[in-house]
C-alpha positions as CSV (number, residue, x, y, z in Angstrom):
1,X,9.8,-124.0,-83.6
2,X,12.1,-122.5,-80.9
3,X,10.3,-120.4,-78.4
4,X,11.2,-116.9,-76.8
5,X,12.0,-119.2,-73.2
6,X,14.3,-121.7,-76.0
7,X,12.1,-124.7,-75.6
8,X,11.0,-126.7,-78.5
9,X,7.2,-126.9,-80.0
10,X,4.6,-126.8,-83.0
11,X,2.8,-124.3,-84.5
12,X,-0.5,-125.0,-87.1
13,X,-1.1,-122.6,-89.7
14,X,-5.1,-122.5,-91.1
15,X,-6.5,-121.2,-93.7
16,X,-9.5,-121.5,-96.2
17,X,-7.4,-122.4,-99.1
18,X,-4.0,-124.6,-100.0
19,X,-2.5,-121.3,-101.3
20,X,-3.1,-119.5,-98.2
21,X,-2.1,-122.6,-95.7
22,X,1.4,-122.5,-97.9
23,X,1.7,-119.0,-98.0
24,X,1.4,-118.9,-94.3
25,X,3.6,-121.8,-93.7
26,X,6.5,-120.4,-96.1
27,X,5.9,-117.1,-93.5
28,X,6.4,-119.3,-90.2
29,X,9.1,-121.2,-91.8
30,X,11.3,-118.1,-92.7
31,X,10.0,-116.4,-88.7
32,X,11.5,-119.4,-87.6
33,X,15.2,-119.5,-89.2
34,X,15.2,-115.7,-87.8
35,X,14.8,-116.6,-84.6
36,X,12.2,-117.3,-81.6
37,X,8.4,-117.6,-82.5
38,X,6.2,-117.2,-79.9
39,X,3.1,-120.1,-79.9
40,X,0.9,-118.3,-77.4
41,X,0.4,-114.9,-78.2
42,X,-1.5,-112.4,-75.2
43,X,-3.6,-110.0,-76.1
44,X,-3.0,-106.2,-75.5
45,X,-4.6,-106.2,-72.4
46,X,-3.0,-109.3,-71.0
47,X,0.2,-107.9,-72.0
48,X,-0.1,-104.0,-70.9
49,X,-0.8,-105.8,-67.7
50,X,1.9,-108.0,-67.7
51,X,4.2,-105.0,-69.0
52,X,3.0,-102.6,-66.3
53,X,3.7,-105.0,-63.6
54,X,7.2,-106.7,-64.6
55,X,8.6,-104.2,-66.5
56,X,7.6,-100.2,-65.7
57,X,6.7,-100.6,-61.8
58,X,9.9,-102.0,-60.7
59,X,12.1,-99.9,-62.8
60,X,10.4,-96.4,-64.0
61,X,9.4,-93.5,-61.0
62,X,6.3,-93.9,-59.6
63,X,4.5,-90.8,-61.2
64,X,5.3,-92.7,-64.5
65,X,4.1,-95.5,-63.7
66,X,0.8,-94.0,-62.7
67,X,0.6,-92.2,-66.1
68,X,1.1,-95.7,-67.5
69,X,-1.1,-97.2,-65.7
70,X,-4.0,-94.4,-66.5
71,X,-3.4,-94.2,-69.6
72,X,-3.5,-98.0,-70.3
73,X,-6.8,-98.5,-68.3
74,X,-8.4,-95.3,-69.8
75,X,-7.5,-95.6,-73.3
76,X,-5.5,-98.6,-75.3
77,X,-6.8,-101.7,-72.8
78,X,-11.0,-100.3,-73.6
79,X,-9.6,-99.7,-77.3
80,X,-7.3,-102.2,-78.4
81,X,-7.3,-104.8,-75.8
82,X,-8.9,-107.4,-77.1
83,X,-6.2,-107.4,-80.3
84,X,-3.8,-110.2,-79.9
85,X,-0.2,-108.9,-80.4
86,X,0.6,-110.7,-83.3
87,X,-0.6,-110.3,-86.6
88,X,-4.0,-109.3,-85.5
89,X,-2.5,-106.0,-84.5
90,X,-1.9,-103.3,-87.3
91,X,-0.3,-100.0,-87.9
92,X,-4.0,-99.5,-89.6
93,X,-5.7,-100.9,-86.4
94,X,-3.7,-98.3,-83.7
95,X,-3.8,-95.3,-86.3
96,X,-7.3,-95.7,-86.8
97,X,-8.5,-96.4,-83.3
98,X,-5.9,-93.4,-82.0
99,X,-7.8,-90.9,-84.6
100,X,-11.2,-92.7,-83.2
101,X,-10.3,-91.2,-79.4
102,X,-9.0,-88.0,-80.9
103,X,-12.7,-87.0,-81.7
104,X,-14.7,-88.9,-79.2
105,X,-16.0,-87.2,-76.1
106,X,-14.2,-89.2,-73.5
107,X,-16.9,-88.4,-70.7
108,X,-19.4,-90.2,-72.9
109,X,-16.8,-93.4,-73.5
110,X,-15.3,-93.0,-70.3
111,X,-19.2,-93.2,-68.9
112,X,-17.8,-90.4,-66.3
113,X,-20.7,-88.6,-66.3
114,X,-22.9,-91.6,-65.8
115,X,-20.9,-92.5,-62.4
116,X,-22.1,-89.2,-61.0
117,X,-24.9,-89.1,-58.6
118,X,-28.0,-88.4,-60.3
119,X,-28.7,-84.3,-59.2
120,X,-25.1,-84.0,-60.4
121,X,-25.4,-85.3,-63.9
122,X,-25.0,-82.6,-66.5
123,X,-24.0,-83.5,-69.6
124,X,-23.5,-87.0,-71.5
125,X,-25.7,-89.1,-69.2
126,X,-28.5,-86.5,-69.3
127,X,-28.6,-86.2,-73.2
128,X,-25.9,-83.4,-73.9
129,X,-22.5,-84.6,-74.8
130,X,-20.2,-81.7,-73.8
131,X,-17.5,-82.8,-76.0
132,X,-14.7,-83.7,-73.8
133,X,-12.6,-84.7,-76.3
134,X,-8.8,-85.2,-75.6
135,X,-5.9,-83.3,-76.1
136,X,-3.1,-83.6,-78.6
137,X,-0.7,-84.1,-75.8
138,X,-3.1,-86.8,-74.0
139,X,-3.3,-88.7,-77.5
140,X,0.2,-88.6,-78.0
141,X,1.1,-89.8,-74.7
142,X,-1.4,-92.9,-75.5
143,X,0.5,-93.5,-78.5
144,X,4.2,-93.7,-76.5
145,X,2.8,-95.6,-73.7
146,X,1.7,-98.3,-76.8
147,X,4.5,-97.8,-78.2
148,X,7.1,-98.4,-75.2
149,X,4.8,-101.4,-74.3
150,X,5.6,-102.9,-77.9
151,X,9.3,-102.0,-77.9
152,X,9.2,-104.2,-74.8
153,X,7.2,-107.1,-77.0
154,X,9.8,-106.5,-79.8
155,X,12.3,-107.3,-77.2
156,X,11.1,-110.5,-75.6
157,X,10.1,-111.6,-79.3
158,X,6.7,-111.8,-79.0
159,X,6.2,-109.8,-81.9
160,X,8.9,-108.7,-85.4
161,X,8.1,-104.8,-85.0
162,X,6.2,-102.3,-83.2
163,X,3.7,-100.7,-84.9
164,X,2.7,-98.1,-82.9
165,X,6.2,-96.5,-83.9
166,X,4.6,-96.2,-87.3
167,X,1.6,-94.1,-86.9
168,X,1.4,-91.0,-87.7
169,X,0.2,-88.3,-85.2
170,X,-0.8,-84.6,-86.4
171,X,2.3,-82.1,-84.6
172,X,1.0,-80.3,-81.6
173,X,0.5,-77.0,-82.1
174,X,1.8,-74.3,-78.9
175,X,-1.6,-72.1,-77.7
176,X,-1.0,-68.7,-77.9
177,X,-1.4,-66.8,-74.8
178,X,-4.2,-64.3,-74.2
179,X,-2.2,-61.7,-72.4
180,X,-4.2,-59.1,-70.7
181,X,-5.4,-55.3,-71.5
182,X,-3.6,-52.2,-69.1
183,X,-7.2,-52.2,-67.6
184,X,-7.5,-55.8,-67.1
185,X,-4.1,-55.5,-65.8
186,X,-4.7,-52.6,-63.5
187,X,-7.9,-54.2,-62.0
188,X,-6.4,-57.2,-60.8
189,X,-3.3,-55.7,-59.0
């Protein structure tokens, strides 16, 4: 095989049957007249940090790169880091994990409440979740940070496509305003 950097080396396929070592082996073999296949994949932590660094640090603004970087540490490196960018890494994985931090309280994942000093615990570490959950803006920035991150990957040929471009995230919907009463009006001027 011909790596991303264009040296030469092997790649082993496994599997529990001669059908499925062949099936995978027809699958390398046609990866490979396409182009590049990388023989060391990282894992999404290794490569949001590698991204972060190389890639979004010395070319985006700084407030964007602190987004980034939140976001990442918050959110996809707790969730999905441990995924290796290859084939181990789903559109089922990321849409199913990004519905997952929709509805979880992210003072009890986060363990925010639990870093407070004891008198000033009130909710999650004493027993009553508040339900902190995040917004539809938060979880859709979490999904284009991924996303960007894996555009990068598609790039460099670590992986064929991004799959975080394929999930599908419910639209967010405007709030509607609570305007104020004449008397609420007149009692604040």
């Amino acid at each position: 095989m011909t790596k991303p950097d264009g040296k030469r080396d092997r790649k082993y396929v496994y599997g529990k049957s001669r059908d499925e070592v062949h099936d995978k082996w027809v699958r390398l073999h046609q990866q490979a007249k396409a182009g590049p296949v990388a023989t060391n994949v990282p894992t999404v932590a290794n490569y949001m940090t590698y991204w972060l660094a190389e890639i979004v640090e010395p070319n985006l603004a700084p407030l964007t790169f602190a987004t980034y970087e939140t976001l990442s540490r918050l959110y996809i490196v707790p969730g999905l880091g441990a995924k290796r960018l290859d084939c181990r890494l789903s559109v089922r994985d990321v849409q199913t994990w990004l519905n997952k931090v929709a509805k979880t309280c992210q003072c009890c994942a986060q363990g925010k409440d639990e870093r407070r000093p004891p008198e000033n615990r009130k909710c999650c570490a004493v027993g009553r979740c508040c339900q902190d959950l995040p917004s539809a803006r938060t979880v859709k920035g979490i999904r284009a940070v991924l996303r960007s991150a894996l555009s990068q990957d598609v790039v460099e040929e670590l992986v064929m496509k991004n799959v975080a471009a394929l999930v599908k995230l419910p639209p967010i919907r405007a709030r509607k305003g609570k305007s104020w009463s004449s008397e609420e009006a007149r009692a604040h001027s």
